[in-house]
PDB file of C-alpha atoms in Angstrom:
ATOM      1  CA  MET A 152      19.275 -23.168  -4.021  1.00  0.00           C
ATOM      2  CA  GLU A 153      17.342 -23.526  -7.281  1.00  0.00           C
ATOM      3  CA  SER A 154      16.610 -27.220  -6.697  1.00  0.00           C
ATOM      4  CA  GLU A 155      15.156 -26.385  -3.292  1.00  0.00           C
ATOM      5  CA  ALA A 156      13.170 -23.424  -4.647  1.00  0.00           C
ATOM      6  CA  SER A 157      11.731 -25.626  -7.380  1.00  0.00           C
ATOM      7  CA  SER A 158       9.886 -27.519  -4.635  1.00  0.00           C
ATOM      8  CA  TYR A 159       7.779 -24.423  -4.015  1.00  0.00           C
ATOM      9  CA  ARG A 160       4.621 -23.294  -5.721  1.00  0.00           C
ATOM     10  CA  VAL A 161       4.446 -19.543  -5.271  1.00  0.00           C
ATOM     11  CA  GLY A 162       1.254 -17.526  -5.556  1.00  0.00           C
ATOM     12  CA  LEU A 163       1.701 -13.994  -6.891  1.00  0.00           C
ATOM     13  CA  ALA A 164      -1.060 -11.762  -5.488  1.00  0.00           C
ATOM     14  CA  PHE A 165      -1.614  -8.469  -7.298  1.00  0.00           C
ATOM     15  CA  ASN A 166      -4.132  -5.866  -8.434  1.00  0.00           C
ATOM     16  CA  LEU A 167      -3.959  -4.985 -12.106  1.00  0.00           C
ATOM     17  CA  LYS A 168      -4.460  -1.620 -13.790  1.00  0.00           C
ATOM     18  CA  LYS A 169      -7.592  -1.838 -15.959  1.00  0.00           C
ATOM     19  CA  GLY A 170      -7.500   1.511 -17.718  1.00  0.00           C
ATOM     20  CA  ILE A 171     -10.565   2.743 -15.839  1.00  0.00           C
ATOM     21  CA  GLN A 172     -11.927   6.045 -17.127  1.00  0.00           C
ATOM     22  CA  SER A 173     -12.549   8.405 -14.214  1.00  0.00           C
ATOM     23  CA  SER A 174     -12.504  12.070 -13.229  1.00  0.00           C
ATOM     24  CA  VAL A 175      -9.911  10.971 -10.644  1.00  0.00           C
ATOM     25  CA  GLU A 176      -6.758  10.960 -12.761  1.00  0.00           C
ATOM     26  CA  ASP A 177      -4.766   8.777 -10.355  1.00  0.00           C
ATOM     27  CA  ILE A 178      -7.573   6.323  -9.553  1.00  0.00           C
ATOM     28  CA  GLU A 179      -5.403   3.301 -10.411  1.00  0.00           C
ATOM     29  CA  ALA A 180      -2.095   4.683  -9.118  1.00  0.00           C
ATOM     30  CA  GLU A 181      -1.754   1.947  -6.519  1.00  0.00           C
ATOM     31  CA  TYR A 182      -2.279  -0.912  -8.960  1.00  0.00           C
ATOM     32  CA  ASP A 183       0.383  -2.600 -11.092  1.00  0.00           C
ATOM     33  CA  SER A 184       0.782  -3.030 -14.831  1.00  0.00           C
ATOM     34  CA  ILE A 185       0.903  -6.475 -16.395  1.00  0.00           C
ATOM     35  CA  ASP A 186       4.567  -5.744 -17.217  1.00  0.00           C
ATOM     36  CA  THR A 187       5.373  -5.428 -13.509  1.00  0.00           C
ATOM     37  CA  VAL A 188       3.487  -8.612 -12.663  1.00  0.00           C
ATOM     38  CA  MET A 189       5.207 -10.600 -15.398  1.00  0.00           C
ATOM     39  CA  ALA A 190       8.630  -9.249 -14.409  1.00  0.00           C
ATOM     40  CA  ILE A 191       8.140 -10.584 -10.868  1.00  0.00           C
ATOM     41  CA  LYS A 192       6.805 -13.884 -12.214  1.00  0.00           C
ATOM     42  CA  ASN A 193       9.828 -14.285 -14.481  1.00  0.00           C
ATOM     43  CA  ALA A 194      12.229 -13.448 -11.643  1.00  0.00           C
ATOM     44  CA  LEU A 195      10.649 -16.085  -9.405  1.00  0.00           C
ATOM     45  CA  GLU A 196      10.740 -18.651 -12.168  1.00  0.00           C
ATOM     46  CA  SER A 197      14.407 -17.844 -12.789  1.00  0.00           C
ATOM     47  CA  ILE A 198      15.257 -19.347  -9.384  1.00  0.00           C
ATOM     48  CA  GLY A 199      13.164 -22.424 -10.045  1.00  0.00           C
ATOM     49  CA  CYS A 200       9.802 -21.523  -8.477  1.00  0.00           C
ATOM     50  CA  ARG A 201       6.480 -22.502  -9.996  1.00  0.00           C
ATOM     51  CA  VAL A 202       4.292 -19.410 -10.052  1.00  0.00           C
ATOM     52  CA  GLU A 203       0.508 -19.127  -9.889  1.00  0.00           C
ATOM     53  CA  LEU A 204      -0.952 -15.732 -10.807  1.00  0.00           C
ATOM     54  CA  LEU A 205      -3.600 -14.691  -8.259  1.00  0.00           C
ATOM     55  CA  GLU A 206      -5.310 -11.426  -9.103  1.00  0.00           C
ATOM     56  CA  ALA A 207      -6.727  -9.997  -5.877  1.00  0.00           C
ATOM     57  CA  ASP A 208     -10.300  -9.518  -7.052  1.00  0.00           C
ATOM     58  CA  HIS A 209     -13.581 -10.936  -5.733  1.00  0.00           C
ATOM     59  CA  SER A 210     -12.644 -14.443  -6.943  1.00  0.00           C
ATOM     60  CA  PHE A 211      -9.293 -14.432  -5.122  1.00  0.00           C
ATOM     61  CA  LEU A 212     -10.295 -16.958  -2.482  1.00  0.00           C
ATOM     62  CA  ASP A 213     -11.503 -19.481  -5.066  1.00  0.00           C
ATOM     63  CA  LYS A 214      -8.300 -19.086  -7.083  1.00  0.00           C
ATOM     64  CA  LEU A 215      -6.212 -19.441  -3.931  1.00  0.00           C
ATOM     65  CA  LYS A 216      -7.946 -22.694  -2.947  1.00  0.00           C
ATOM     66  CA  GLN A 217      -7.368 -24.164  -6.393  1.00  0.00           C
ATOM     67  CA  ALA A 218      -3.710 -23.099  -6.607  1.00  0.00           C
ATOM     68  CA  HIS A 219      -2.422 -25.069  -3.574  1.00  0.00           C
ATOM     69  CA  VAL A 220       0.462 -22.649  -3.054  1.00  0.00           C
ATOM     70  CA  ASP A 221       3.195 -22.942  -0.443  1.00  0.00           C
ATOM     71  CA  ILE A 222       3.755 -19.196  -0.121  1.00  0.00           C
ATOM     72  CA  VAL A 223       2.350 -15.974  -1.578  1.00  0.00           C
ATOM     73  CA  PHE A 224       4.436 -13.112  -2.948  1.00  0.00           C
ATOM     74  CA  ASN A 225       2.096 -10.265  -2.089  1.00  0.00           C
ATOM     75  CA  ILE A 226       1.972  -6.938  -3.939  1.00  0.00           C
ATOM     76  CA  ALA A 227      -1.845  -6.662  -3.778  1.00  0.00           C
ATOM     77  CA  GLU A 228      -3.435  -3.357  -2.792  1.00  0.00           C
ATOM     78  CA  GLY A 229      -7.001  -4.524  -2.093  1.00  0.00           C
ATOM     79  CA  LEU A 230     -10.228  -3.236  -3.578  1.00  0.00           C
ATOM     80  CA  GLY A 231     -11.781  -0.730  -1.184  1.00  0.00           C
ATOM     81  CA  GLY A 232     -11.845   0.879   2.251  1.00  0.00           C
ATOM     82  CA  ARG A 233      -9.020   2.202   4.379  1.00  0.00           C
ATOM     83  CA  GLY A 234      -8.119  -1.367   5.424  1.00  0.00           C
ATOM     84  CA  ARG A 235      -7.901  -2.648   1.847  1.00  0.00           C
ATOM     85  CA  GLU A 236      -4.163  -3.348   1.889  1.00  0.00           C
ATOM     86  CA  ALA A 237      -4.788  -5.806   4.721  1.00  0.00           C
ATOM     87  CA  HIS A 238      -7.394  -7.868   2.833  1.00  0.00           C
ATOM     88  CA  ILE A 239      -5.016 -10.382   1.250  1.00  0.00           C
ATOM     89  CA  PRO A 240      -2.613 -10.707   4.234  1.00  0.00           C
ATOM     90  CA  ALA A 241      -5.601 -11.251   6.559  1.00  0.00           C
ATOM     91  CA  ILE A 242      -6.972 -14.037   4.360  1.00  0.00           C
ATOM     92  CA  LEU A 243      -3.543 -15.663   4.138  1.00  0.00           C
ATOM     93  CA  SER A 244      -2.979 -15.377   7.898  1.00  0.00           C
ATOM     94  CA  PHE A 245      -6.390 -16.952   8.548  1.00  0.00           C
ATOM     95  CA  LEU A 246      -5.550 -19.858   6.233  1.00  0.00           C
ATOM     96  CA  GLY A 247      -2.028 -20.255   7.602  1.00  0.00           C
ATOM     97  CA  ILE A 248      -0.347 -19.548   4.264  1.00  0.00           C
ATOM     98  CA  PRO A 249       3.038 -17.752   4.520  1.00  0.00           C
ATOM     99  CA  PHE A 250       3.447 -14.530   2.557  1.00  0.00           C
ATOM    100  CA  THR A 251       5.992 -11.811   1.880  1.00  0.00           C
ATOM    101  CA  GLY A 252       5.775  -8.233   3.105  1.00  0.00           C
ATOM    102  CA  SER A 253       4.084  -6.678   6.129  1.00  0.00           C
ATOM    103  CA  ASP A 254       1.245  -8.322   8.015  1.00  0.00           C
ATOM    104  CA  GLU A 255      -2.353  -7.146   8.049  1.00  0.00           C
ATOM    105  CA  THR A 256      -2.064  -5.044  11.225  1.00  0.00           C
ATOM    106  CA  THR A 257       0.928  -3.090   9.947  1.00  0.00           C
ATOM    107  CA  LEU A 258      -0.725  -2.418   6.591  1.00  0.00           C
ATOM    108  CA  CYS A 259      -3.968  -1.241   8.219  1.00  0.00           C
ATOM    109  CA  ILE A 260      -2.127   1.265  10.376  1.00  0.00           C
ATOM    110  CA  ALA A 261       0.283   2.496   7.715  1.00  0.00           C
ATOM    111  CA  LEU A 262      -2.379   3.322   5.130  1.00  0.00           C
ATOM    112  CA  ASP A 263      -4.161   5.621   7.613  1.00  0.00           C
ATOM    113  CA  LYS A 264      -1.859   8.644   7.767  1.00  0.00           C
ATOM    114  CA  ALA A 265      -3.468  10.270  10.813  1.00  0.00           C
ATOM    115  CA  LEU A 266      -3.438   7.003  12.769  1.00  0.00           C
ATOM    116  CA  THR A 267       0.208   6.464  11.868  1.00  0.00           C
ATOM    117  CA  LYS A 268       1.069   9.957  13.133  1.00  0.00           C
ATOM    118  CA  ARG A 269      -0.741   9.285  16.416  1.00  0.00           C
ATOM    119  CA  LEU A 270       1.223   6.070  16.864  1.00  0.00           C
ATOM    120  CA  LEU A 271       4.533   7.746  16.081  1.00  0.00           C
ATOM    121  CA  THR A 272       3.746  10.574  18.492  1.00  0.00           C
ATOM    122  CA  SER A 273       3.081   8.072  21.282  1.00  0.00           C
ATOM    123  CA  PHE A 274       6.732   7.034  20.926  1.00  0.00           C
ATOM    124  CA  ARG A 275       7.845  10.701  20.963  1.00  0.00           C
ATOM    125  CA  ILE A 276       8.731  10.656  17.267  1.00  0.00           C
ATOM    126  CA  LEU A 277       8.229  14.129  15.829  1.00  0.00           C
ATOM    127  CA  THR A 278       5.931  14.641  12.847  1.00  0.00           C
ATOM    128  CA  PRO A 279       4.687  17.895  11.280  1.00  0.00           C
ATOM    129  CA  LYS A 280       1.726  19.616  12.929  1.00  0.00           C
ATOM    130  CA  HIS A 281      -1.488  18.419  11.376  1.00  0.00           C
ATOM    131  CA  GLN A 282      -5.251  18.302  11.458  1.00  0.00           C
ATOM    132  CA  LEU A 283      -7.595  15.662  10.085  1.00  0.00           C
ATOM    133  CA  ILE A 284     -10.414  17.450   8.254  1.00  0.00           C
ATOM    134  CA  SER A 285     -13.564  15.336   7.937  1.00  0.00           C
ATOM    135  CA  HIS A 286     -15.880  17.716   6.074  1.00  0.00           C
ATOM    136  CA  GLU A 287     -16.018  21.046   4.276  1.00  0.00           C
ATOM    137  CA  GLY A 288     -16.321  24.067   6.541  1.00  0.00           C
ATOM    138  CA  GLU A 289     -14.465  22.480   9.444  1.00  0.00           C
ATOM    139  CA  ARG A 290     -12.450  25.105  11.302  1.00  0.00           C
ATOM    140  CA  ILE A 291      -8.661  24.968  10.820  1.00  0.00           C
ATOM    141  CA  ARG A 292      -6.400  24.971  13.881  1.00  0.00           C
ATOM    142  CA  ARG A 293      -4.896  28.389  14.608  1.00  0.00           C
ATOM    143  CA  ASP A 294      -1.397  26.975  15.100  1.00  0.00           C
ATOM    144  CA  LEU A 295      -1.295  25.582  11.548  1.00  0.00           C
ATOM    145  CA  ARG A 296       0.662  28.095   9.491  1.00  0.00           C
ATOM    146  CA  PHE A 297       0.910  28.306   5.722  1.00  0.00           C
ATOM    147  CA  PRO A 298       2.258  26.803   3.566  1.00  0.00           C
ATOM    148  CA  LEU A 299       0.283  23.622   4.214  1.00  0.00           C
ATOM    149  CA  ILE A 300       0.098  20.339   2.342  1.00  0.00           C
ATOM    150  CA  VAL A 301      -3.191  18.476   1.853  1.00  0.00           C
ATOM    151  CA  LYS A 302      -3.316  14.689   1.489  1.00  0.00           C
ATOM    152  CA  PRO A 303      -6.145  12.141   1.265  1.00  0.00           C
ATOM    153  CA  ASN A 304      -5.854  10.363   4.600  1.00  0.00           C
ATOM    154  CA  ALA A 305      -6.128   6.760   3.425  1.00  0.00           C
ATOM    155  CA  GLU A 306      -4.460   6.509   0.032  1.00  0.00           C
ATOM    156  CA  GLY A 307      -1.116   5.103  -1.058  1.00  0.00           C
ATOM    157  CA  SER A 308       1.233   5.648  -3.994  1.00  0.00           C
ATOM    158  CA  SER A 309       0.999   9.448  -3.517  1.00  0.00           C
ATOM    159  CA  LYS A 310      -2.630   9.507  -4.679  1.00  0.00           C
ATOM    160  CA  GLY A 311      -4.017  13.008  -4.439  1.00  0.00           C
ATOM    161  CA  ILE A 312      -0.567  14.508  -3.828  1.00  0.00           C
ATOM    162  CA  SER A 313       0.759  16.648  -6.663  1.00  0.00           C
ATOM    163  CA  SER A 314       2.185  20.141  -7.043  1.00  0.00           C
ATOM    164  CA  MET A 315      -1.370  21.351  -6.305  1.00  0.00           C
ATOM    165  CA  ALA A 316      -1.256  19.748  -2.855  1.00  0.00           C
ATOM    166  CA  VAL A 317       0.747  22.612  -1.300  1.00  0.00           C
ATOM    167  CA  VAL A 318      -1.336  25.699  -0.508  1.00  0.00           C
ATOM    168  CA  ASP A 319      -0.245  29.175   0.565  1.00  0.00           C
ATOM    169  CA  ASN A 320      -3.465  30.727   1.841  1.00  0.00           C
ATOM    170  CA  MET A 321      -6.944  29.984   3.116  1.00  0.00           C
ATOM    171  CA  GLU A 322      -8.606  30.480  -0.270  1.00  0.00           C
ATOM    172  CA  GLN A 323      -6.378  27.847  -1.894  1.00  0.00           C
ATOM    173  CA  LEU A 324      -6.906  25.502   1.044  1.00  0.00           C
ATOM    174  CA  LYS A 325     -10.694  25.701   0.906  1.00  0.00           C
ATOM    175  CA  SER A 326     -10.686  25.197  -2.861  1.00  0.00           C
ATOM    176  CA  LEU A 327      -8.420  22.143  -2.640  1.00  0.00           C
ATOM    177  CA  LEU A 328     -10.391  20.596   0.222  1.00  0.00           C
ATOM    178  CA  GLU A 329     -13.608  20.996  -1.760  1.00  0.00           C
ATOM    179  CA  ARG A 330     -12.011  19.334  -4.784  1.00  0.00           C
ATOM    180  CA  ASN A 331     -10.476  16.468  -2.815  1.00  0.00           C
ATOM    181  CA  PHE A 332     -13.635  15.694  -0.851  1.00  0.00           C
ATOM    182  CA  ARG A 333     -15.491  15.465  -4.159  1.00  0.00           C
ATOM    183  CA  LEU A 334     -12.896  13.257  -5.848  1.00  0.00           C
ATOM    184  CA  TYR A 335     -11.700  11.020  -3.021  1.00  0.00           C
ATOM    185  CA  GLY A 336     -14.657  10.972  -0.623  1.00  0.00           C
ATOM    186  CA  GLN A 337     -12.647  10.674   2.580  1.00  0.00           C
ATOM    187  CA  PRO A 338     -11.084  12.812   5.344  1.00  0.00           C
ATOM    188  CA  MET A 339      -8.121  14.987   4.386  1.00  0.00           C
ATOM    189  CA  LEU A 340      -4.896  15.308   6.338  1.00  0.00           C
ATOM    190  CA  VAL A 341      -3.694  18.913   6.458  1.00  0.00           C
ATOM    191  CA  GLU A 342      -0.066  19.225   7.543  1.00  0.00           C
ATOM    192  CA  ALA A 343       2.547  21.916   7.958  1.00  0.00           C
ATOM    193  CA  PHE A 344       4.599  21.778   4.777  1.00  0.00           C
ATOM    194  CA  ILE A 345       8.237  20.869   5.371  1.00  0.00           C
ATOM    195  CA  ALA A 346      10.479  22.040   2.540  1.00  0.00           C
ATOM    196  CA  GLY A 347      13.448  19.914   1.578  1.00  0.00           C
ATOM    197  CA  ARG A 348      14.542  16.782  -0.235  1.00  0.00           C
ATOM    198  CA  GLU A 349      12.742  13.475   0.228  1.00  0.00           C
ATOM    199  CA  PHE A 350      14.646  10.235   0.672  1.00  0.00           C
ATOM    200  CA  ILE A 351      13.269   6.713   0.388  1.00  0.00           C
ATOM    201  CA  ARG A 352      15.310   3.939   1.988  1.00  0.00           C
ATOM    202  CA  LYS A 353      15.535   0.762  -0.032  1.00  0.00           C
ATOM    203  CA  GLU A 354      17.361  -2.507   0.489  1.00  0.00           C
ATOM    204  CA  PHE A 355      19.602  -3.400  -2.419  1.00  0.00           C
ATOM    205  CA  MET A 356      20.338  -7.092  -2.768  1.00  0.00           C
ATOM    206  CA  PRO A 357      19.858  -9.678  -5.490  1.00  0.00           C
ATOM    207  CA  PHE A 358      16.205 -10.668  -5.919  1.00  0.00           C
ATOM    208  CA  SER A 359      16.970 -14.358  -5.475  1.00  0.00           C
ATOM    209  CA  ALA A 360      18.771 -13.709  -2.183  1.00  0.00           C
ATOM    210  CA  THR A 361      15.894 -11.581  -0.892  1.00  0.00           C
ATOM    211  CA  PHE A 362      13.242 -14.143  -1.684  1.00  0.00           C
ATOM    212  CA  TRP A 363      15.400 -17.032  -0.540  1.00  0.00           C
ATOM    213  CA  GLY A 364      15.367 -15.542   2.939  1.00  0.00           C
ATOM    214  CA  VAL A 365      11.607 -16.126   2.977  1.00  0.00           C
ATOM    215  CA  PHE A 366      12.051 -19.724   1.887  1.00  0.00           C
ATOM    216  CA  SER A 367      14.687 -20.348   4.534  1.00  0.00           C
ATOM    217  CA  SER A 368      12.496 -18.979   7.317  1.00  0.00           C
ATOM    218  CA  MET A 369       9.566 -21.253   6.542  1.00  0.00           C
ATOM    219  CA  LYS A 370       9.145 -23.907   9.200  1.00  0.00           C
ATOM    220  CA  LYS A 371       7.305 -26.568   7.238  1.00  0.00           C
ATOM    221  CA  PRO A 372       9.338 -29.228   5.434  1.00  0.00           C
ATOM    222  CA  LEU A 373      10.042 -28.916   1.750  1.00  0.00           C
ATOM    223  CA  LYS A 374       7.762 -30.940  -0.412  1.00  0.00           C
ATOM    224  CA  SER A 375       6.782 -31.145  -4.019  1.00  0.00           C
ATOM    225  CA  LYS A 376       3.218 -30.689  -5.195  1.00  0.00           C
ATOM    226  CA  ALA A 377       1.818 -31.930  -8.464  1.00  0.00           C
TER     227      ALA A 377
END
């Protein structure tokens, strides 16, 4: 397996934490540390891949053209807008470069919480009652009962969701909406709060086996690049 993997030049697409000073305490929550990036790079190299680091900033396309990669391991979050997570996958799809993870359409939908709920509802999948609040002073639906949880509509990595996110009355709700509009500058999803434990499903398998599945599914012939 390693000899075959060594024929691949793998681009690692990422967004790096920069230590930005901001009134938004979780402004870089979605981005990765250099330790995380290097851990992935080392894991790929351990199975014989040649890795090119591709920070997903405004020079990404130039770096991608120069790297001549066979595949991209994508953990990039994008730089702005509710479709930001789709930026790198869309570029790679346009250029015909294979990549790991979800495609651009999936990422666009999933980052928009209200849109995701609408899609789930169309398949009769139950989600908590909700309302998308676009501006301060917007009237709250009468069938929304406290406690409620307030979330920025288009953020990942639990941005804007802390112990303060659950409110028990209208005064707390208005105060939190005012704060979040100021900090995050986007619509807020207000949902019925569902108490209970949260579970995240993960696949547990060796890293090399996981990534090898991507190699095996690639249709183009193996070849070595200088």
